[in-house]
Coordinates of C-alpha atoms in Angstrom, one line a residue:
X208 CA 138.1 146.9 183.2
X209 CA 137.1 144.8 180.1
X210 CA 136.6 141.8 182.2
X211 CA 134.2 143.7 184.5
X212 CA 132.4 145.1 181.4
X213 CA 132.0 141.6 179.9
X214 CA 130.8 140.3 183.2
X215 CA 128.2 143.0 183.5
X216 CA 126.9 142.4 179.9
X217 CA 126.7 138.7 180.6
X218 CA 124.8 139.3 183.8
X219 CA 122.4 141.6 182.1
X220 CA 121.8 139.1 179.3
X221 CA 121.2 136.3 181.7
X222 CA 118.7 138.5 183.6
X223 CA 116.8 139.3 180.4
X224 CA 116.6 135.6 179.6
X225 CA 115.4 134.8 183.1
X226 CA 112.9 137.6 183.0
X227 CA 111.6 136.3 179.6
X228 CA 111.5 132.7 180.9
X229 CA 109.6 133.9 184.0
X230 CA 107.0 135.7 181.8
X231 CA 106.6 132.7 179.4
X232 CA 103.7 130.4 180.2
X233 CA 102.1 127.4 178.6
X234 CA 98.6 128.8 177.8
X235 CA 95.6 126.8 176.7
X236 CA 93.2 127.6 174.0
X237 CA 90.0 125.5 173.8
X238 CA 87.9 125.6 170.6
X239 CA 84.4 124.3 170.1
X240 CA 81.8 124.3 167.4
X241 CA 78.1 124.3 168.1
X242 CA 75.4 123.6 165.4
X243 CA 72.9 126.5 165.2
X244 CA 69.7 125.5 167.1
X245 CA 71.4 122.2 168.1
X246 CA 74.4 120.7 169.9
X247 CA 78.1 120.5 169.7
X248 CA 79.8 119.2 166.6
X249 CA 82.4 116.4 167.1
X250 CA 83.3 112.8 166.5
X251 CA 79.8 111.7 165.4
X252 CA 80.0 113.7 162.2
X253 CA 83.6 113.0 161.3
X254 CA 85.2 115.7 163.6
X255 CA 86.2 119.3 162.7
X256 CA 89.7 120.3 161.7
X257 CA 91.2 123.2 163.7
X258 CA 94.2 125.4 162.6
X259 CA 95.6 128.0 164.9
X260 CA 97.7 130.6 163.2
X261 CA 99.6 133.7 164.1
X262 CA 97.3 136.5 162.9
X263 CA 100.1 138.6 161.3
X264 CA 102.4 135.9 159.7
X265 CA 99.8 133.2 159.3
X266 CA 102.4 130.7 160.6
X267 CA 100.7 127.6 162.0
X268 CA 101.1 127.4 165.8
X269 CA 98.8 124.4 166.4
X270 CA 96.4 122.1 164.6
X271 CA 94.2 119.1 165.3
X272 CA 90.6 118.0 165.5
X273 CA 87.6 118.7 167.6
X274 CA 86.6 115.4 169.1
X275 CA 84.0 114.3 171.6
X276 CA 80.3 114.1 172.1
X277 CA 77.4 116.4 171.3
X278 CA 77.0 117.6 174.9
X279 CA 74.2 117.7 177.4
X280 CA 70.8 117.9 175.7
X281 CA 69.0 119.3 178.8
X282 CA 71.5 122.2 179.1
X283 CA 71.8 123.0 175.4
X284 CA 68.2 122.6 174.3
X285 CA 65.8 122.6 177.2
X286 CA 67.0 124.9 180.0
X287 CA 66.7 128.7 179.8
X288 CA 70.3 130.0 179.5
X289 CA 71.6 133.1 181.2
X290 CA 74.7 135.1 180.7
X291 CA 76.9 132.9 182.9
X292 CA 75.5 129.5 181.8
X293 CA 78.3 127.1 180.9
X294 CA 77.0 125.1 177.9
X295 CA 79.7 122.4 177.8
X296 CA 80.5 119.5 180.0
X297 CA 83.5 117.1 180.3
X298 CA 82.3 115.0 177.3
X299 CA 81.4 117.9 175.0
X300 CA 83.5 118.0 171.8
X301 CA 86.5 120.2 171.8
X302 CA 90.0 120.9 170.6
X303 CA 92.6 122.2 173.1
X304 CA 96.0 123.5 172.2
X305 CA 98.8 124.6 174.6
X306 CA 100.9 127.5 173.3
X307 CA 104.1 128.5 175.1
X308 CA 104.0 132.2 174.6
X309 CA 106.0 135.1 176.2
X310 CA 103.9 138.0 175.0
X311 CA 100.2 138.5 174.1
X312 CA 99.6 136.8 170.8
X313 CA 96.9 137.7 168.3
X314 CA 95.6 134.5 166.7
X315 CA 93.6 133.5 163.7
X316 CA 91.6 130.3 164.5
X317 CA 90.1 128.4 161.5
X318 CA 87.7 125.5 161.6
X319 CA 86.9 123.2 158.7
X320 CA 84.1 120.6 158.8
X321 CA 82.5 118.5 159.9
X322 CA 84.5 116.2 157.7
X323 CA 81.7 113.8 156.9
X324 CA 79.4 116.6 155.8
X325 CA 80.5 116.6 152.1
X326 CA 79.5 119.7 150.3
X327 CA 77.8 121.0 153.4
X328 CA 81.1 121.3 155.3
X329 CA 82.0 124.8 156.5
X330 CA 85.1 127.0 156.7
X331 CA 84.9 129.6 159.5
X332 CA 87.5 131.7 161.3
X333 CA 87.8 133.9 164.3
X334 CA 90.5 136.2 165.7
X335 CA 91.4 136.4 169.4
X336 CA 94.2 137.5 171.7
X337 CA 95.9 134.9 173.8
X338 CA 97.6 136.3 176.9
X339 CA 100.3 134.4 178.7
X340 CA 98.9 132.4 181.6
X341 CA 95.3 133.3 180.8
X342 CA 93.7 130.2 179.4
X343 CA 90.7 130.4 177.1
X344 CA 88.8 127.5 178.6
X345 CA 85.3 126.2 179.5
X346 CA 83.1 126.8 176.5
X347 CA 86.2 128.2 174.9
X348 CA 86.4 130.0 171.6
X349 CA 82.9 129.0 170.4
X350 CA 81.9 128.9 166.8
X351 CA 78.2 128.7 165.8
X352 CA 77.7 126.7 162.6
X353 CA 74.6 127.2 160.5
X354 CA 73.5 124.5 158.0
X355 CA 72.2 121.0 157.6
X356 CA 74.0 117.8 156.6
X357 CA 72.2 116.3 153.6
X358 CA 73.1 112.9 152.1
X359 CA 71.3 111.4 149.2
X360 CA 71.1 107.7 149.8
X361 CA 68.9 106.7 146.8
X362 CA 69.5 106.6 144.0
X363 CA 73.2 106.4 144.7
X364 CA 75.8 108.2 142.5
X365 CA 76.2 106.5 139.0
X366 CA 73.3 104.1 139.7
X367 CA 71.6 102.5 136.6
X368 CA 67.8 102.3 136.5
X369 CA 65.3 101.2 133.9
X370 CA 63.0 103.4 131.9
X371 CA 59.5 103.2 133.4
X372 CA 60.6 102.4 136.9
X373 CA 59.1 104.3 139.8
X374 CA 62.0 104.6 142.2
X375 CA 62.5 106.0 145.7
X376 CA 64.4 109.3 146.1
X377 CA 65.8 109.3 149.6
X378 CA 68.0 111.7 151.6
X379 CA 69.3 111.6 155.2
X380 CA 69.0 115.1 156.8
X381 CA 70.4 116.3 160.2
X382 CA 71.6 119.4 161.9
X383 CA 75.4 119.9 161.6
X384 CA 75.9 118.0 164.9
X385 CA 74.2 114.9 163.4
X386 CA 71.4 115.1 165.9
X387 CA 68.3 113.0 165.1
X388 CA 65.4 114.4 163.2
X389 CA 61.9 112.8 163.7
X390 CA 58.3 113.9 164.2
X391 CA 57.5 115.8 167.5
X392 CA 61.2 115.5 168.6
X393 CA 63.6 118.4 169.5
X394 CA 64.4 118.5 165.8
X395 CA 60.9 118.0 164.4
X396 CA 60.7 116.4 161.0
X397 CA 57.3 117.9 160.5
X398 CA 58.9 121.4 160.5
X399 CA 61.5 120.5 157.9
X400 CA 61.0 121.4 154.3
X401 CA 62.7 118.9 152.0
X402 CA 62.3 118.7 148.2
X403 CA 64.1 117.1 145.3
X404 CA 64.8 119.0 142.1
X405 CA 65.0 116.5 139.2
X406 CA 67.0 117.5 136.1
X407 CA 67.1 115.6 132.9
X408 CA 69.8 116.3 130.3
X409 CA 70.4 119.7 131.8
X410 CA 66.8 120.7 132.1
X411 CA 64.7 120.7 135.3
X412 CA 61.7 118.6 134.8
X413 CA 60.2 118.2 138.3
X414 CA 60.2 119.5 141.9
X415 CA 59.1 116.7 144.2
X416 CA 58.3 117.2 147.9
X417 CA 59.9 114.7 150.3
X418 CA 58.3 113.4 153.4
X419 CA 59.6 111.8 156.6
X420 CA 60.1 108.1 155.7
X421 CA 59.5 106.6 159.2
X422 CA 63.2 106.1 159.9
X423 CA 65.2 108.7 161.9
X424 CA 66.4 111.6 159.8
X425 CA 65.3 109.9 156.5
X426 CA 63.0 111.7 153.9
X427 CA 61.7 110.1 150.7
X428 CA 59.6 110.6 147.6
X429 CA 58.6 108.5 144.6
X430 CA 59.1 109.4 141.0
X431 CA 58.6 107.5 137.7
X432 CA 61.3 108.0 135.1
X433 CA 59.8 107.7 131.7
X434 CA 62.7 108.7 129.5
X435 CA 66.3 107.6 129.1
X436 CA 69.4 109.7 129.7
X437 CA 71.3 111.2 132.6
X438 CA 69.4 112.5 135.5
X439 CA 70.4 114.7 138.5
X440 CA 68.7 114.9 141.8
X441 CA 69.4 118.0 143.9
X442 CA 67.9 117.6 147.4
X443 CA 67.3 120.9 149.2
X444 CA 66.5 121.0 152.9
X445 CA 65.7 123.7 155.4
X446 CA 64.4 123.6 159.0
X447 CA 62.7 127.0 159.5
X448 CA 65.6 128.0 161.8
X449 CA 67.8 129.5 159.2
X450 CA 69.6 126.2 158.5
X451 CA 69.8 124.9 155.0
X452 CA 71.7 122.2 153.2
X453 CA 71.8 120.4 149.8
X454 CA 73.1 117.2 148.2
X455 CA 73.5 116.3 144.6
X456 CA 73.6 112.9 142.9
X457 CA 73.5 111.8 139.3
X458 CA 72.4 108.5 137.7
X459 CA 71.5 107.0 134.3
X460 CA 68.1 105.7 133.1
X461 CA 68.3 103.1 130.2
X462 CA 65.9 100.9 128.3
X463 CA 65.1 97.5 129.9
X464 CA 67.0 95.5 127.3
X465 CA 70.2 97.6 127.9
X466 CA 69.7 97.4 131.6
X467 CA 69.4 93.6 131.5
X468 CA 72.7 93.4 129.4
X469 CA 74.5 95.7 131.9
X470 CA 73.1 93.6 134.8
X471 CA 74.2 90.3 133.3
X472 CA 70.5 89.2 132.9
X473 CA 69.9 87.1 129.7

């Protein structure tokens, strides 16, 4: 009798295991990030980190990076898009995770980046259910990222300049995808508003408009520094499409004699 009971229990247990195994399915989750009013965010701007967590426990189920290109310009920026338009193609940046799940799983998906954007990098998150055997594919779980990448390239951080010098203040400005900004292009430099706020010893002393510099995505202005001390340049950029970004750099202005000593000039 006991032998029959044990046999029945074992058979039942094996059936439950087989049923669970039959229900389990490797299920794909594709994640993409698109820059607002622009293209996909990927390798060209240092990639985007993705973390997939269980919504309840916050345990990490998968992680990696969004890699790939910015996508098809014609589809993303020129064609009228309807409800069923697929925005991505085979080369568009993405991250794909395969999760072996046996029951519907509620996920918390986090994205951080782009990783080369400095202080303009974003942290965003979405929740979604993932159902066994039902891939989230195509355009995937799609994030829309607002903002601009702004990089001050002159003067560089900690640069030393002489009192009385007129120097170029320069910044590189792009959408979050790194797409090029130039006059009369899809991202029209003439419609961007760029300015440099100049602070000296903690006090703002000037606000200088910056203009397209003739090189893709670069904006510049000239300013003469007449006093010594520590200066800070805060570049503020906007595109009229609800995208904004900033960058900050500090440098030191010294008398010519001190500058020559520091430069090794006799």
